[in-house]
Coordinates of C-alpha atoms in Angstrom, one line a residue:
Chain A
M35 CA -10.1 7.2 -40.1
P36 CA -8.8 5.7 -36.9
V37 CA -5.0 5.7 -36.4
L38 CA -3.3 2.5 -35.4
T39 CA -2.4 3.8 -32.0
D40 CA -6.0 4.6 -31.3
L41 CA -7.0 1.0 -32.1
L42 CA -4.1 -0.3 -30.0
F43 CA -5.5 1.8 -27.1
Y44 CA -8.9 0.2 -27.3
A45 CA -7.3 -3.3 -27.8
F46 CA -5.0 -3.0 -24.7
A47 CA -7.7 -1.3 -22.6
G48 CA -10.2 -4.0 -23.4
L49 CA -7.7 -6.8 -22.8
A50 CA -6.6 -5.3 -19.5
L51 CA -10.2 -5.1 -18.3
L52 CA -11.2 -8.5 -19.6
F53 CA -8.1 -10.2 -18.0
G54 CA -8.6 -8.2 -14.8
L55 CA -12.2 -9.5 -14.6
L56 CA -11.1 -13.0 -15.2
C57 CA -8.4 -12.6 -12.5
V58 CA -10.8 -11.5 -9.7
A59 CA -14.0 -13.3 -10.8
N60 CA -13.4 -16.2 -13.1
P61 CA -16.6 -18.1 -13.6
F62 CA -14.8 -21.2 -14.8
S63 CA -12.1 -21.7 -12.3
R64 CA -11.5 -20.6 -8.7
N65 CA -8.0 -21.8 -8.7
P66 CA -5.5 -19.2 -7.4
I67 CA -3.0 -20.2 -10.2
T68 CA -5.5 -19.2 -12.8
S69 CA -6.0 -15.9 -11.1
A70 CA -2.3 -15.3 -11.1
M71 CA -1.9 -16.1 -14.8
F72 CA -4.7 -13.7 -15.7
L73 CA -3.0 -11.1 -13.5
V74 CA 0.2 -11.5 -15.5
L75 CA -1.8 -10.9 -18.7
T76 CA -3.5 -7.8 -17.2
I77 CA -0.1 -6.4 -16.2
V78 CA 1.3 -7.0 -19.7
S79 CA -1.7 -5.2 -21.2
L80 CA -1.1 -2.3 -18.9
A81 CA 2.5 -2.3 -20.0
G82 CA 1.1 -1.9 -23.5
L83 CA -0.9 1.1 -22.4
F84 CA 2.2 2.6 -20.8
I85 CA 4.0 2.3 -24.1
L86 CA 1.1 4.1 -25.8
L87 CA 1.6 6.9 -23.1
H88 CA 5.3 7.0 -24.1
A89 CA 6.4 5.7 -20.7
F90 CA 8.8 3.2 -22.3
F91 CA 11.0 2.7 -19.3
L92 CA 8.0 2.1 -17.0
A93 CA 6.6 -0.4 -19.4
A94 CA 9.9 -2.3 -19.3
V95 CA 10.0 -2.1 -15.5
Q96 CA 6.3 -3.2 -15.3
V97 CA 7.0 -6.3 -17.3
L98 CA 10.3 -7.1 -15.5
V99 CA 9.3 -6.4 -11.9
Y100 CA 5.5 -7.1 -11.9
A101 CA 5.1 -9.8 -14.5
G102 CA 8.5 -11.3 -13.7
A103 CA 9.6 -11.0 -10.1
V104 CA 6.3 -10.3 -8.2
M105 CA 4.2 -12.9 -10.0
V106 CA 6.9 -15.6 -9.6
L107 CA 6.8 -14.9 -5.9
F108 CA 3.0 -15.2 -6.0
L109 CA 3.1 -18.5 -7.9
F110 CA 5.9 -19.8 -5.6
V111 CA 3.8 -19.1 -2.5
I112 CA 0.6 -20.6 -4.0
M113 CA 2.4 -23.8 -4.9
L114 CA 4.2 -23.9 -1.5
L115 CA 0.9 -23.6 0.4
D116 CA -1.0 -26.0 -1.9
L117 CA -4.3 -24.2 -1.7
R118 CA -6.5 -26.6 -3.7
Q119 CA -9.0 -27.3 -1.0
S120 CA -10.3 -23.7 -1.2
E121 CA -12.0 -24.4 -4.5
E122 CA -14.6 -26.5 -2.8
R123 CA -16.0 -23.7 -0.7
Q124 CA -19.5 -22.4 -1.3
I125 CA -19.8 -19.1 -3.0
R126 CA -22.1 -16.9 -0.9
I127 CA -24.6 -14.9 -2.9
L128 CA -24.9 -12.2 -0.2
T129 CA -21.1 -11.5 -0.1
I130 CA -21.0 -11.3 -3.9
G131 CA -24.1 -9.1 -4.0
T132 CA -22.9 -6.6 -1.4
G133 CA -19.5 -6.5 -2.9
A134 CA -20.8 -5.9 -6.4
L135 CA -23.1 -3.1 -5.1
A136 CA -20.3 -1.3 -3.3
V137 CA -18.0 -1.6 -6.3
A138 CA -20.6 -0.4 -8.7
A139 CA -21.2 2.6 -6.5
I140 CA -17.5 3.4 -6.3
A141 CA -17.0 2.9 -10.1
G142 CA -20.0 5.2 -10.7
I143 CA -18.6 7.9 -8.5
L144 CA -15.1 7.7 -10.1
I145 CA -16.4 7.7 -13.7
R146 CA -18.8 10.5 -13.0
A147 CA -15.9 12.5 -11.6
V148 CA -13.7 11.8 -14.6
I149 CA -16.4 12.8 -17.1
A150 CA -17.3 15.9 -15.2
A151 CA -13.7 17.1 -15.1
K152 CA -12.5 19.7 -17.5
P153 CA -10.4 18.3 -20.3
L154 CA -6.7 19.0 -20.3
A155 CA -5.0 20.6 -23.2
S156 CA -4.5 17.7 -25.7
S157 CA -1.6 17.2 -28.2
P158 CA 0.9 16.0 -25.6
G159 CA 4.5 15.9 -26.6
L160 CA 7.4 14.8 -24.4
A161 CA 10.5 13.8 -26.2
G162 CA 13.3 11.5 -24.9
E163 CA 11.4 10.4 -21.8
T164 CA 13.7 7.7 -20.6
K165 CA 16.8 10.0 -20.6
A166 CA 14.8 12.8 -18.9
L167 CA 13.4 10.3 -16.3
G168 CA 16.9 9.0 -15.4
R169 CA 18.1 12.6 -15.1
L170 CA 15.2 13.4 -12.8
L171 CA 15.8 10.3 -10.7
F172 CA 19.4 11.0 -10.1
T173 CA 19.1 14.7 -9.4
Q174 CA 15.8 15.9 -7.9
Y175 CA 14.8 12.5 -6.6
L176 CA 18.2 11.3 -5.5
L177 CA 17.3 11.1 -1.8
P178 CA 14.0 9.1 -2.2
F179 CA 15.9 6.9 -4.7
E180 CA 18.5 6.0 -2.1
V181 CA 15.9 5.7 0.7
M182 CA 14.1 3.2 -1.5
S183 CA 17.2 1.0 -1.6
L184 CA 17.2 1.0 2.2
L185 CA 13.5 0.1 2.2
L186 CA 14.2 -2.9 0.0
L187 CA 17.0 -4.0 2.3
V188 CA 14.7 -3.7 5.3
G189 CA 12.0 -5.6 3.4
M190 CA 14.5 -8.4 2.6
V191 CA 15.6 -8.7 6.2
G192 CA 12.0 -8.7 7.4
V193 CA 11.0 -11.4 4.9
I194 CA 13.9 -13.7 6.0
L195 CA 13.0 -13.1 9.7
L196 CA 9.3 -13.8 9.1
S197 CA 9.7 -16.9 7.0
K198 CA 12.5 -18.7 8.8
K199 CA 11.6 -21.8 10.7
E200 CA 11.3 -21.2 14.4
T201 CA 14.0 -23.1 16.3
E202 CA 13.9 -24.0 20.0
Chain B
M95 CA -12.1 8.8 -31.4
T96 CA -8.6 9.5 -30.3
P97 CA -8.2 8.4 -26.7
G98 CA -7.7 11.4 -24.5
I99 CA -6.9 11.4 -20.8
H100 CA -10.6 10.7 -19.9
H101 CA -10.3 7.3 -21.7
Y102 CA -7.3 6.3 -19.6
L103 CA -8.9 7.5 -16.4
V104 CA -12.1 5.5 -17.1
V105 CA -10.1 2.4 -17.8
S106 CA -8.1 3.0 -14.6
A107 CA -11.3 3.5 -12.6
L108 CA -12.8 0.3 -13.9
L109 CA -9.6 -1.6 -13.1
F110 CA -9.6 -0.2 -9.6
S111 CA -13.2 -1.2 -9.1
L112 CA -12.4 -4.8 -10.3
G113 CA -9.6 -4.9 -7.7
L114 CA -11.9 -3.6 -5.0
F115 CA -14.5 -6.3 -6.0
G116 CA -11.8 -8.9 -5.7
V117 CA -10.8 -7.7 -2.2
L118 CA -14.4 -7.6 -1.0
A119 CA -15.8 -10.8 -2.6
R120 CA -12.9 -13.3 -2.7
R121 CA -12.1 -15.4 0.4
N122 CA -8.6 -16.6 -0.4
L123 CA -5.9 -14.4 1.1
I124 CA -3.6 -14.7 -1.9
V125 CA -6.3 -13.8 -4.4
I126 CA -7.2 -10.8 -2.2
Y127 CA -3.5 -9.8 -2.4
M128 CA -3.5 -10.1 -6.1
S129 CA -6.6 -7.9 -6.3
L130 CA -4.6 -5.3 -4.2
E131 CA -1.9 -5.4 -6.9
L132 CA -4.6 -4.8 -9.5
M133 CA -5.7 -1.6 -7.6
L134 CA -2.1 -0.4 -7.3
N135 CA -1.7 -0.9 -11.1
A136 CA -4.8 1.1 -11.7
A137 CA -3.4 4.0 -9.7
N138 CA -0.1 3.7 -11.7
L139 CA -2.1 4.0 -14.9
T140 CA -3.7 7.2 -13.7
L141 CA -0.3 8.7 -12.7
V142 CA 1.3 7.8 -16.1
A143 CA -1.7 9.2 -18.0
F144 CA -1.6 12.5 -16.0
S145 CA 2.2 12.6 -16.5
R146 CA 1.8 12.3 -20.2
F147 CA -1.0 14.7 -20.7
N148 CA 0.4 17.4 -18.3
E149 CA 3.9 17.0 -20.0
N150 CA 5.4 16.5 -16.5
L151 CA 7.7 13.6 -15.7
N152 CA 7.2 13.7 -11.9
G153 CA 4.2 11.3 -12.3
Q154 CA 6.5 8.7 -13.9
V155 CA 9.0 9.0 -11.1
M156 CA 6.2 8.4 -8.6
V157 CA 5.1 5.3 -10.5
F158 CA 8.7 4.1 -10.4
F159 CA 8.7 4.4 -6.7
I160 CA 5.3 2.8 -6.3
I161 CA 6.5 -0.2 -8.3
T162 CA 9.5 -0.5 -6.0
V163 CA 7.4 -0.2 -2.8
A164 CA 4.9 -2.7 -4.2
A165 CA 7.6 -5.2 -4.8
A166 CA 8.8 -4.9 -1.2
E167 CA 5.2 -5.0 0.0
V168 CA 4.4 -8.2 -1.9
A169 CA 7.5 -9.9 -0.5
V170 CA 6.7 -9.0 3.1
G171 CA 2.9 -9.7 2.7
L172 CA 3.5 -13.1 1.2
A173 CA 6.0 -13.9 4.0
L174 CA 3.3 -13.0 6.5
I175 CA 0.8 -15.2 4.7
V176 CA 3.3 -18.1 4.8
A177 CA 4.0 -17.6 8.5
L178 CA 0.2 -17.4 9.1
Y179 CA -0.3 -20.6 7.1
R180 CA 2.3 -22.4 9.2
K181 CA 0.5 -21.5 12.4
R182 CA -3.1 -21.9 11.3
R183 CA -3.0 -24.2 8.3
T184 CA -5.4 -22.0 6.3
A185 CA -5.3 -19.1 3.9
D186 CA -9.0 -18.5 3.9
V187 CA -10.2 -15.3 5.5
D188 CA -13.4 -17.0 6.8
D189 CA -11.2 -19.1 9.1
L190 CA -9.1 -16.2 10.4
T191 CA -11.6 -14.6 12.7
S192 CA -9.7 -14.3 16.0
L193 CA -9.5 -10.5 15.7
R194 CA -13.3 -10.2 15.1
F195 CA -15.2 -8.8 18.0

């Protein structure tokens, strides 16, 4: 008798893989906007998997930061650049073939390694993860946390510098 | 069958491979960038799964930092693409061959 969470795992995993496939290799549309939309769906499915793994805070951050902020940035740039002419390009069979071959090899190696690995002790149980995560962030990982804010500041300055119009 | 860590790792490996395929096969810079994000997300799933099954929260902290760095990386990368597009009027990697020997 399968439990609901087990079914949810298979549902979210299948959806993430399906949407991921449609994101990188959509047979119906080569429009970057379509890819971006399917990437949003993939990220939301992954947030569902995070919830099944009891990483509630990370699921919320995933939806807020990835599906929200990052994808809005992607859509903004796609629409700013107006990339419609790229749809007319020819697909080259050789590129797709070599790409698929390399990827199949990597996937085979990864999955073989995963299956050959010794199983961990199951029956996981972490309680009150969000609270513990916050405590960890502000005690043991306080310095990386602050350095991260500096990184974001540097990134912001860099973006402004890179994207501003060059004036004489 | 109750999903154990192997299930999550296989899903993550498949997602990573999809992202890699996108990077290798697609010609549009922005789609390549989105495939990179897919690979980062696959790595995040691995870390969260290990964090859960090892009962250790350090993996989740790592994912939190990865998400932050990825956000900064996306902003800088897209700004680079915009700057490149201003100069060369293209976002197709087949046209950006001036560094090819």
